[in-house]
PDB file of C-alpha atoms and ligand atoms in Angstrom:
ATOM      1  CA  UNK A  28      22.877   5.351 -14.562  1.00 84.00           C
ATOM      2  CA  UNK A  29      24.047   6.147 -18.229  1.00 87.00           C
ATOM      3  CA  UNK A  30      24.897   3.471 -20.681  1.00 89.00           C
ATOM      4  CA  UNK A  31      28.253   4.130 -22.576  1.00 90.00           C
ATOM      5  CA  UNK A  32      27.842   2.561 -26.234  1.00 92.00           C
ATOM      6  CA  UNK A  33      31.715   1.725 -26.669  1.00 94.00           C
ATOM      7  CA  UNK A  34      31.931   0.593 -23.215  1.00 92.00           C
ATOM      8  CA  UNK A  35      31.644  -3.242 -22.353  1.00 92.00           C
ATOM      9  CA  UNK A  36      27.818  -4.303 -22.372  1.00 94.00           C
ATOM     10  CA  UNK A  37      26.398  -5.121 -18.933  1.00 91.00           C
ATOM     11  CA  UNK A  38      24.946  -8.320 -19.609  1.00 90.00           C
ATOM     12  CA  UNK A  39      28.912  -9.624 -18.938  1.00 89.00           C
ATOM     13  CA  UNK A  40      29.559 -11.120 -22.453  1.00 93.00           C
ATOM     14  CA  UNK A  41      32.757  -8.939 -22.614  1.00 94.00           C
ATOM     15  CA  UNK A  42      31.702  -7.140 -26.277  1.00 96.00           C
ATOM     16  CA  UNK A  43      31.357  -3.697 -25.853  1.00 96.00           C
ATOM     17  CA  UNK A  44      27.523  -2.579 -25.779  1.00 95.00           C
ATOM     18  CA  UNK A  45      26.783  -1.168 -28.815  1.00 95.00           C
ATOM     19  CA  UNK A  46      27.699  -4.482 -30.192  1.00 96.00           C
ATOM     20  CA  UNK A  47      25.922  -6.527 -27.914  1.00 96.00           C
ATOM     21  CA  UNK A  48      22.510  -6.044 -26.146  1.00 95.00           C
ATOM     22  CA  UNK A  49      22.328  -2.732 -27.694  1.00 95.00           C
ATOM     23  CA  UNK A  50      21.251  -4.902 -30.976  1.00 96.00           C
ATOM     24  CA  UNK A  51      18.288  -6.502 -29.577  1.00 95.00           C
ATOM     25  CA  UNK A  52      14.896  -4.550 -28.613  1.00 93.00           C
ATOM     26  CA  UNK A  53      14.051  -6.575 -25.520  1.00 89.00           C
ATOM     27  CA  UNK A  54      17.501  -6.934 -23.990  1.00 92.00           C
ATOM     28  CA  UNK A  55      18.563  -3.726 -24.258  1.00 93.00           C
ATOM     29  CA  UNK A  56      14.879  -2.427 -23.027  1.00 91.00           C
ATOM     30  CA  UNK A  57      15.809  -4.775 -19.859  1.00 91.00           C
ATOM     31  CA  UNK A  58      18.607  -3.026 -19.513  1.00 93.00           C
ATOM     32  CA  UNK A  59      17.644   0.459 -20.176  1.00 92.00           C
ATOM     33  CA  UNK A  60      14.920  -0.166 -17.759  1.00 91.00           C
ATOM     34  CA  UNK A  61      17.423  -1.631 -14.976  1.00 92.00           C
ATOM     35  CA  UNK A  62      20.202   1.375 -15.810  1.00 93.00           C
ATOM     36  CA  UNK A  63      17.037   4.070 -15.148  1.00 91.00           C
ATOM     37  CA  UNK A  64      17.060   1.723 -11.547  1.00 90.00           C
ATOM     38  CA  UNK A  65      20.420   1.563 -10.397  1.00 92.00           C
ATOM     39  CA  UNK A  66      23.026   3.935  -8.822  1.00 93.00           C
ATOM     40  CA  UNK A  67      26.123   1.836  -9.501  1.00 92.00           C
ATOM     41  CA  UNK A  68      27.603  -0.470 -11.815  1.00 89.00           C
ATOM     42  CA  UNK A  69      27.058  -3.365  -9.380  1.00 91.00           C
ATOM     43  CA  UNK A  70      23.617  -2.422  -8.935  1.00 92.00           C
ATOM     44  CA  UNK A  71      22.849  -2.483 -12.695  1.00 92.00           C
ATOM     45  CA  UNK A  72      24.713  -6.229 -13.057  1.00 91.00           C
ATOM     46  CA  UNK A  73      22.493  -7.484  -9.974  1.00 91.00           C
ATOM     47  CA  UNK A  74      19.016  -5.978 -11.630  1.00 90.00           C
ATOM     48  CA  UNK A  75      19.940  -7.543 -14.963  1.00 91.00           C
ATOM     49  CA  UNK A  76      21.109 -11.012 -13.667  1.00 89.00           C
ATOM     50  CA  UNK A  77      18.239 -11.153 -11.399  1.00 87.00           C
ATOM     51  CA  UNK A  78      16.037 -14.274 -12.564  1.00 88.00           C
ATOM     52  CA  UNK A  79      12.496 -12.858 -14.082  1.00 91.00           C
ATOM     53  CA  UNK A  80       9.474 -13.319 -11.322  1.00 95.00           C
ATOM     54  CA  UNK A  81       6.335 -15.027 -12.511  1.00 97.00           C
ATOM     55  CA  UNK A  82       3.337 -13.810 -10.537  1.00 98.00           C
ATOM     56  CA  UNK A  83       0.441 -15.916 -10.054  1.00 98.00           C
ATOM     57  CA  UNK A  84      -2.672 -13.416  -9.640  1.00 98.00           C
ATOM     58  CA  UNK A  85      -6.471 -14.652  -8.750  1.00 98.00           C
ATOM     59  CA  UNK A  86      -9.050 -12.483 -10.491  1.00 98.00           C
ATOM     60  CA  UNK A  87     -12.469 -12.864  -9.177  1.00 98.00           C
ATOM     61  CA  UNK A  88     -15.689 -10.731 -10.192  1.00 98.00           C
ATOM     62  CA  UNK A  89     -17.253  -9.789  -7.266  1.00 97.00           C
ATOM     63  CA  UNK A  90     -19.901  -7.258  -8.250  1.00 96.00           C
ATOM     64  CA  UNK A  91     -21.402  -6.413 -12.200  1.00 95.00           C
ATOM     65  CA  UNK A  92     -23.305  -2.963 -11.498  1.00 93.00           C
ATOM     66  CA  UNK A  93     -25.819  -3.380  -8.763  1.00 92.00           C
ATOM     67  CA  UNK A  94     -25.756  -7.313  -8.763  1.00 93.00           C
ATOM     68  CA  UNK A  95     -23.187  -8.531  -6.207  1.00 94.00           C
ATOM     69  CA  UNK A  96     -22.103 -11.921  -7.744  1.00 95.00           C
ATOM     70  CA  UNK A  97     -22.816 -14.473  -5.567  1.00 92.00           C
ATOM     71  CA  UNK A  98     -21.224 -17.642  -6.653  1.00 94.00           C
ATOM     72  CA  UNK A  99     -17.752 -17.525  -7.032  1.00 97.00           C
ATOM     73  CA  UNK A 100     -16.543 -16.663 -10.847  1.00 98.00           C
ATOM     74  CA  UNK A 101     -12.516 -16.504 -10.713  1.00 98.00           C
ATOM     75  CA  UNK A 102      -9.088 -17.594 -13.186  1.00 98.00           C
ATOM     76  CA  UNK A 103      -5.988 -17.214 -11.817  1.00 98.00           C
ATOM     77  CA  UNK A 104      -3.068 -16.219 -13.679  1.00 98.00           C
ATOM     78  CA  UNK A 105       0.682 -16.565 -13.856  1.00 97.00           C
ATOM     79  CA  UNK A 106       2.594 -13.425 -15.450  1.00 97.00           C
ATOM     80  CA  UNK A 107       6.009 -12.768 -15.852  1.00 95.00           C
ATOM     81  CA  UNK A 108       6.589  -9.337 -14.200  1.00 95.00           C
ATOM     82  CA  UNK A 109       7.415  -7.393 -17.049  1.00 93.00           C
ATOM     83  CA  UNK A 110       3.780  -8.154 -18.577  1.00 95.00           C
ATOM     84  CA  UNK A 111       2.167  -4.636 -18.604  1.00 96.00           C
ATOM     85  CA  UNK A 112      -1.486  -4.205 -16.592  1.00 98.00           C
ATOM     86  CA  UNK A 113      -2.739  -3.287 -20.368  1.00 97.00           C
ATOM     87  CA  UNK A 114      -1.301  -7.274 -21.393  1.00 97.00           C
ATOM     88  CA  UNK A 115      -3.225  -8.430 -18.005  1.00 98.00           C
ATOM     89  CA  UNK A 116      -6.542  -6.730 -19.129  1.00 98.00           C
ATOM     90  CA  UNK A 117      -6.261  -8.463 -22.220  1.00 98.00           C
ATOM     91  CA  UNK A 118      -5.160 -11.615 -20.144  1.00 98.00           C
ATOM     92  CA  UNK A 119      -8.391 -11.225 -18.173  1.00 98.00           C
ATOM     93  CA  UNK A 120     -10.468  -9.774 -20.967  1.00 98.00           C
ATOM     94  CA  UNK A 121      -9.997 -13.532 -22.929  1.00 97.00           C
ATOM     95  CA  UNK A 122     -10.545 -15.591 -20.023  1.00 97.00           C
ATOM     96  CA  UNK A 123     -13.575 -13.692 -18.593  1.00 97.00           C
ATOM     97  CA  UNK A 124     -15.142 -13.721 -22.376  1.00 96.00           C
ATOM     98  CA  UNK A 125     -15.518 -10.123 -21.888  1.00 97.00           C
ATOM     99  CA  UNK A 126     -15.753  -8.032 -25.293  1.00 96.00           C
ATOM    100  CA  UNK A 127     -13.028  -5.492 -24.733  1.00 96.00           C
ATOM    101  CA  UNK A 128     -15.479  -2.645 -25.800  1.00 95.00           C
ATOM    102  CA  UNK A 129     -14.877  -0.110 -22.857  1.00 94.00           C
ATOM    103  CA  UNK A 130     -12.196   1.617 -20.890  1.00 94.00           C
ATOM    104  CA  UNK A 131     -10.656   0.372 -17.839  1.00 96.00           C
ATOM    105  CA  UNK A 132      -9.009   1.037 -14.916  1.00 96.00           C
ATOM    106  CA  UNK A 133      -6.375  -0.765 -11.759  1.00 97.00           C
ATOM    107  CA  UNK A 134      -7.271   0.671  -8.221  1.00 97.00           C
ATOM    108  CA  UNK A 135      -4.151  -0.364  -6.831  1.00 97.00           C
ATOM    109  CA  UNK A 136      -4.823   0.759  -3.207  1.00 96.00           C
ATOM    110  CA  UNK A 137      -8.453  -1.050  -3.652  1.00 96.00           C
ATOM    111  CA  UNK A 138     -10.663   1.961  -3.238  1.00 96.00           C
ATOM    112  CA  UNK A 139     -12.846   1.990  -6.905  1.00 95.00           C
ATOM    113  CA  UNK A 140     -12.445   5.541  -8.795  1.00 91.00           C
ATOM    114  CA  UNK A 141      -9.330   6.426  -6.611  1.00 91.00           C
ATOM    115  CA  UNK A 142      -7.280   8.569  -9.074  1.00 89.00           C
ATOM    116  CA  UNK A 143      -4.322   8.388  -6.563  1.00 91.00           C
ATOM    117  CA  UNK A 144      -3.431   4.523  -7.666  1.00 94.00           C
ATOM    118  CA  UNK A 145      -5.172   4.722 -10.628  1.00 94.00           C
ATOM    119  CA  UNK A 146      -3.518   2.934 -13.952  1.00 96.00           C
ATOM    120  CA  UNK A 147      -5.761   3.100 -16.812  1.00 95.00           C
ATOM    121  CA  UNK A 148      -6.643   2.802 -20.506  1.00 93.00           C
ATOM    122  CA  UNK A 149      -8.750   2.297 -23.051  1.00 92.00           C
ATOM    123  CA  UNK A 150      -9.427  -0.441 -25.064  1.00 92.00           C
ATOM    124  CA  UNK A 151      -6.580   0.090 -27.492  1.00 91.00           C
ATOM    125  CA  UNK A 152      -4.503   0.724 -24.703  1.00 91.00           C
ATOM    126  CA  UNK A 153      -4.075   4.140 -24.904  1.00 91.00           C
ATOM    127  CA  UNK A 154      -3.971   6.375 -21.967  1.00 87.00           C
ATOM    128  CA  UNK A 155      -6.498   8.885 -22.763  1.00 78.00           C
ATOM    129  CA  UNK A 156      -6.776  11.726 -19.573  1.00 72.00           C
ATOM    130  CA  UNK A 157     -10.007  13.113 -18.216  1.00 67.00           C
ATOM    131  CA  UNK A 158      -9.632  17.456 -16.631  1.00 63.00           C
ATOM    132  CA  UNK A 159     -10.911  15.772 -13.266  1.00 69.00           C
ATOM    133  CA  UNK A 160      -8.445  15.417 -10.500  1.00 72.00           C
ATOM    134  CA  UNK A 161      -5.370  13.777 -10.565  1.00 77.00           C
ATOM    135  CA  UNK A 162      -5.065  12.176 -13.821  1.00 82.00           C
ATOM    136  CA  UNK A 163      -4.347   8.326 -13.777  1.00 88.00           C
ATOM    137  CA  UNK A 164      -1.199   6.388 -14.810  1.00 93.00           C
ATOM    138  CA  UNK A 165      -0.761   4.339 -17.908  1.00 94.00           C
ATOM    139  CA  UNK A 166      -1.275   0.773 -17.783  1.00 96.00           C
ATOM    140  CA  UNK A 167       0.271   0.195 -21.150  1.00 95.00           C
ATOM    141  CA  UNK A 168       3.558   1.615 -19.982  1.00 92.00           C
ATOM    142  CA  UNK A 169       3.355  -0.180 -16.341  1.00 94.00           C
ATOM    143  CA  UNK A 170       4.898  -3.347 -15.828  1.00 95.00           C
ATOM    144  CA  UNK A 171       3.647  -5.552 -12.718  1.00 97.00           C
ATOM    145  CA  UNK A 172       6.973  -6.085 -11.096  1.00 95.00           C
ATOM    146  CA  UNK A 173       6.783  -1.877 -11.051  1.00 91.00           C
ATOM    147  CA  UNK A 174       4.122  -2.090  -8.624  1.00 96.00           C
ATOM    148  CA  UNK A 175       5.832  -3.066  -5.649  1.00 94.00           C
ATOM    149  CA  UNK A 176       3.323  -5.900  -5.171  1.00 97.00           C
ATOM    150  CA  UNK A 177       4.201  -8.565  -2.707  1.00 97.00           C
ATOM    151  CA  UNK A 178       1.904 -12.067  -1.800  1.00 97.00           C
ATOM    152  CA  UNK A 179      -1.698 -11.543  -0.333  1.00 94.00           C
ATOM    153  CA  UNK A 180      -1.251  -7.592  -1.361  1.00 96.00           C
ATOM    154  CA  UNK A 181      -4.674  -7.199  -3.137  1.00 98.00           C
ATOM    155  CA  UNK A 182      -6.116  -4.783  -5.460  1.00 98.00           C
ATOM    156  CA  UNK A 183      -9.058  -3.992  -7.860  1.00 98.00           C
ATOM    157  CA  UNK A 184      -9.672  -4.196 -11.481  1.00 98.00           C
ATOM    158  CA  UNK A 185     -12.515  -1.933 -13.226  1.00 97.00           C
ATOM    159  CA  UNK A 186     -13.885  -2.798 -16.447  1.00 97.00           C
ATOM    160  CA  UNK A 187     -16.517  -0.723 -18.505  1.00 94.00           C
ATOM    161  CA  UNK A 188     -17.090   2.773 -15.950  1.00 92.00           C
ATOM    162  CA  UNK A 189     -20.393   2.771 -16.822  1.00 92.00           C
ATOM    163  CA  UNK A 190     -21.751  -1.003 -16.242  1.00 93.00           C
ATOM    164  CA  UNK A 191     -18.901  -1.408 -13.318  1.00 95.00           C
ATOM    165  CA  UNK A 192     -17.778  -4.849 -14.002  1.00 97.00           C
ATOM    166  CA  UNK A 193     -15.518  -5.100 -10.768  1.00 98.00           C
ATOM    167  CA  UNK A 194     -13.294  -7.652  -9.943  1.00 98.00           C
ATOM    168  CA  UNK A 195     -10.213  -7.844  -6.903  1.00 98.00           C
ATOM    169  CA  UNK A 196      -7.481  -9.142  -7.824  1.00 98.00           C
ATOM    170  CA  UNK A 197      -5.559 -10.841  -5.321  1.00 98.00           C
ATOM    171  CA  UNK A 198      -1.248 -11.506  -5.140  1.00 98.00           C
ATOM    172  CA  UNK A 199      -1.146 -15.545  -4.842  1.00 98.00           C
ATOM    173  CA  UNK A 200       2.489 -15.936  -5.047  1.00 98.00           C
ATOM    174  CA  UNK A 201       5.532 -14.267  -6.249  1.00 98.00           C
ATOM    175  CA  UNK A 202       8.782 -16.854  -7.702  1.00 96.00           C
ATOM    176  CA  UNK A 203      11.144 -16.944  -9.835  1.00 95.00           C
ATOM    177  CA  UNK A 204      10.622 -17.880 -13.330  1.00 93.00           C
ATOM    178  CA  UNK A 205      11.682 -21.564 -13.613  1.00 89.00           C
ATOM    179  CA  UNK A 206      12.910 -23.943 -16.580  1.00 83.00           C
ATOM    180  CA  UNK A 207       9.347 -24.903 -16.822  1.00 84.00           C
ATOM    181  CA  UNK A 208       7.694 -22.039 -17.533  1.00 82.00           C
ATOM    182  CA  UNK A 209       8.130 -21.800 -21.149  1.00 78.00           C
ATOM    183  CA  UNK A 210       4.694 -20.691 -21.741  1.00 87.00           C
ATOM    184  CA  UNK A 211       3.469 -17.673 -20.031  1.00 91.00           C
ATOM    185  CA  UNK A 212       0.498 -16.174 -19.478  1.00 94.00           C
ATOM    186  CA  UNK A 213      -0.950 -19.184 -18.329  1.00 94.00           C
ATOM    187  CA  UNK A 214      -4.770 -20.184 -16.734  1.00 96.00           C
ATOM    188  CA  UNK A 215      -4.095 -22.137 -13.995  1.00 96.00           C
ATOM    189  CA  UNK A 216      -7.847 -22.666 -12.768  1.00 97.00           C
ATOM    190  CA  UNK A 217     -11.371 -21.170 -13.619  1.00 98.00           C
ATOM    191  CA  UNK A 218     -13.995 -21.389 -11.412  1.00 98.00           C
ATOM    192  CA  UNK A 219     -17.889 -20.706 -12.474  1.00 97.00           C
ATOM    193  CA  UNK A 220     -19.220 -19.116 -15.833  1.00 95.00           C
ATOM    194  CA  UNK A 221     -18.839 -15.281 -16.053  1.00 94.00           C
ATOM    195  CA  UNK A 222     -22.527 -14.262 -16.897  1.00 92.00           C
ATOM    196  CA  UNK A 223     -23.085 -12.314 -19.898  1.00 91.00           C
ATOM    197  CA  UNK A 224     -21.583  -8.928 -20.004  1.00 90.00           C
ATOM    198  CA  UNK A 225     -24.990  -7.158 -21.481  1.00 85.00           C
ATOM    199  CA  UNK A 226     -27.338  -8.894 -18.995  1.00 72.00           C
ATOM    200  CA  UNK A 227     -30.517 -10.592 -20.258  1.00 60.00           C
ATOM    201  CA  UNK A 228     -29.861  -8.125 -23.456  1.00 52.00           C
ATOM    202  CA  UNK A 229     -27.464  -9.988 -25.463  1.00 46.00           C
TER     203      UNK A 229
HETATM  204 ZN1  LIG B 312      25.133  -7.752 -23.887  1.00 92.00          ZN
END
């Protein structure tokens, strides 16, 4: 759909647009975002009224290069869905004490080095593009409610190609954002110490 600045802003208040959301980054990237989704005026109010989903995701590192981890070493999350996968590396960067130092990558089919539903970055989040294959998506530009995720859909997260920190990541719950949830991301448990990311070489 195409916004009209002078006509009356989506969001209902009964201003026109340009004088209304229009104004402020995030509400009028909402709805440029929901206008790029919908055919019809109705469509675009529903997307925009719609209450924000908060997506509780359980990371767990299951394998760091040839050493399988054996005792379980997980966080779980809750994210709003229009947190970016490059905002949930970060998220799982901090709580896994990981250093950030490497690129990374989604496999969101769960097959590792699948360029098909790859999302990737590196550390500064840009998206930089190997001549191999098909090239990968940008996590930095892909939010998690884009990824047509729904509860007990599982994928993996890749960090560091070369000393193939691997974690799944599995879909815990999908609801909509509540009263209470002023402060998002949030840990909700952590379970085991990650082991240090250089081995015995620290
Ligand atoms: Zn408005």
């Amino acid at each position: 759909m195409k916004l009209q600045r002078n006509e009356k802003c989506p969001c209902g208040s009964g201003k026109k647009y340009k004088k209304c959301c229009f104004l402020d980054p995030a509400k009028n990237a909402e709805i440029a975002r929901a206008a790029s989704l919908a055919n019809t005026q109705e469509e675009l109010f529903q997307l925009i009224s719609k209450p924000m989903e908060v997506y509780q995701l359980k990371v767990d590192l299951i394998r760091m290069g040839i050493q399988e981890i054996e005792e379980e070493v997980s966080r779980t999350f809750e994210v709003e869905g229009n947190h970016t996968l490059y905002d949930f590396h970060m998220d799982i960067q901090y709580a896994f004490n990981w250093d950030n130092d490497h690129m990374f990558s989604f496999y969101l089919n769960g097959k590792l080095f699948d360029r098909e539903s790859e999302y990737s970055a590196n550390p500064l989040g840009e998206h930089t593009v190997s001549g191999f294959g098909t090239p990968s998506k940008s996590a930095a530009i892909t939010q998690i409610r884009d990824l047509g995720l729904t509860e007990n859909s599982s994928f993996l997260y890749l960090f560091d190609y070369g000393d193939e920190l691997v974690h799944e990541v599995k879909v815990e719950k999908i609801r909509d954002k509540g009263d209470g949830d002023i402060k998002l991301p949030n840990i909700l448990t952590e379970l085991g110490t990650p082991p240090s990311q250089y081995g015995e070489f620290e």
